[in-house]
Amino acid sequence: MTVVSIAEAWPAADRPFTVADLDRMPDDGRRYELLDGTLIVSPRPTNAHQEVAMELAIRLRRACPRHLRVIPESAIQVSATAEFDPDIAVIEQEQVHAAKCTVPPLLVVEIRSPSTALIDLGRKKAAYEQFGVPAFCVVDPHVKKPSLTVFELAGGRYRQAAQVSGDEPYRAQRPFPVEVVPSALVAGLMTD
């Protein structure tokens, strides 16, 4: 492993960022993702954000069949100029030992943050759709009634398959049967 500075990892001014450039970025406490050759830098997720992601990952893991795996913050390389670190991905067992996913995961979940909301529901969603990710979910814990929005690929395009909030359950069938209740994902964050 070679340690480089951000300046050393930065590409020349006349070309976009690539996944190879991204792989050279130092671990400096920020989250680096790549979208169409543009570097997206965001702060590490908050503890509350991570708590929601963990609650959902535990629920998914309990229902997950043995040939699939639930992975937090897996690197998903969708092209030479796009790579994301979704909060949760469901992948085939064979992909577990790879450094990053280069084939579409069966499910990608983003926990919505105020700083990434537009990117998650806009450009990332479009990139996952084009890459062929069969199911994409967005959890919004930052509202009075937390919500879960589910998109499923049909004919090469995402269609909204469900949107539930508060205590309303969502009973998924893809990529495996599991029930998710948005309010339960934030229950550990509530104080009296």
Short mmCIF file of N, CA, C and O in Angstrom, two decimals, residues 1-10 20-28 32:
data_model
loop_
_atom_site.label_atom_id
_atom_site.label_comp_id
_atom_site.label_asym_id
_atom_site.label_seq_id
_atom_site.Cartn_x
_atom_site.Cartn_y
_atom_site.Cartn_z
N MET A 1 0.84 -1.17 0.00
CA MET A 1 0.00 0.00 0.00
C MET A 1 0.89 1.24 0.00
O MET A 1 1.84 1.34 0.76
N THR A 2 0.55 2.19 -0.85
CA THR A 2 1.28 3.43 -0.95
C THR A 2 0.44 4.55 -0.37
O THR A 2 -0.75 4.64 -0.63
N VAL A 3 1.05 5.40 0.41
CA VAL A 3 0.35 6.54 0.99
C VAL A 3 0.64 7.76 0.11
O VAL A 3 1.79 8.05 -0.20
N VAL A 4 -0.44 8.43 -0.31
CA VAL A 4 -0.29 9.62 -1.13
C VAL A 4 -1.12 10.75 -0.54
O VAL A 4 -2.06 10.51 0.22
N SER A 5 -0.78 11.96 -0.91
CA SER A 5 -1.58 13.11 -0.49
C SER A 5 -2.71 13.32 -1.50
O SER A 5 -2.70 12.74 -2.59
N ILE A 6 -3.67 14.15 -1.14
CA ILE A 6 -4.75 14.45 -2.07
C ILE A 6 -4.19 15.08 -3.33
O ILE A 6 -4.60 14.76 -4.45
N ALA A 7 -3.20 15.96 -3.20
CA ALA A 7 -2.59 16.61 -4.37
C ALA A 7 -1.97 15.59 -5.31
O ALA A 7 -2.07 15.72 -6.53
N GLU A 8 -1.34 14.56 -4.75
CA GLU A 8 -0.73 13.52 -5.59
C GLU A 8 -1.77 12.65 -6.27
O GLU A 8 -1.54 12.14 -7.36
N ALA A 9 -2.92 12.46 -5.63
CA ALA A 9 -3.98 11.61 -6.18
C ALA A 9 -4.83 12.36 -7.21
O ALA A 9 -5.50 11.75 -8.02
N TRP A 10 -4.79 13.68 -7.18
CA TRP A 10 -5.63 14.51 -8.04
C TRP A 10 -5.22 14.33 -9.50
O TRP A 10 -4.04 14.40 -9.83
N ALA A 20 -9.58 4.74 -10.86
CA ALA A 20 -8.17 4.56 -10.49
C ALA A 20 -7.68 5.73 -9.64
O ALA A 20 -6.96 5.53 -8.65
N ASP A 21 -8.10 6.95 -9.99
CA ASP A 21 -7.74 8.12 -9.17
C ASP A 21 -8.39 8.01 -7.79
O ASP A 21 -7.77 8.30 -6.77
N LEU A 22 -9.64 7.61 -7.78
CA LEU A 22 -10.38 7.48 -6.52
C LEU A 22 -9.71 6.46 -5.60
O LEU A 22 -9.59 6.68 -4.40
N ASP A 23 -9.23 5.37 -6.18
CA ASP A 23 -8.55 4.35 -5.38
C ASP A 23 -7.28 4.87 -4.71
O ASP A 23 -6.83 4.32 -3.72
N ARG A 24 -6.72 5.93 -5.25
CA ARG A 24 -5.49 6.51 -4.68
C ARG A 24 -5.76 7.57 -3.62
O ARG A 24 -4.83 8.03 -2.96
N MET A 25 -7.02 7.98 -3.45
CA MET A 25 -7.34 9.04 -2.48
C MET A 25 -7.02 8.56 -1.07
O MET A 25 -7.29 7.42 -0.72
N PRO A 26 -6.44 9.42 -0.26
CA PRO A 26 -6.09 9.03 1.11
C PRO A 26 -7.33 8.90 1.99
O PRO A 26 -8.37 9.49 1.71
N ASP A 27 -7.22 8.10 3.02
CA ASP A 27 -8.30 7.97 4.00
C ASP A 27 -8.13 9.11 5.00
O ASP A 27 -7.31 9.04 5.90
N ASP A 28 -8.91 10.17 4.80
CA ASP A 28 -8.76 11.36 5.65
C ASP A 28 -10.03 11.67 6.44
O ASP A 28 -10.23 12.79 6.88
N TYR A 32 -15.40 9.64 -0.15
CA TYR A 32 -15.18 10.02 -1.54
C TYR A 32 -15.97 9.08 -2.44
O TYR A 32 -15.83 7.86 -2.35
#
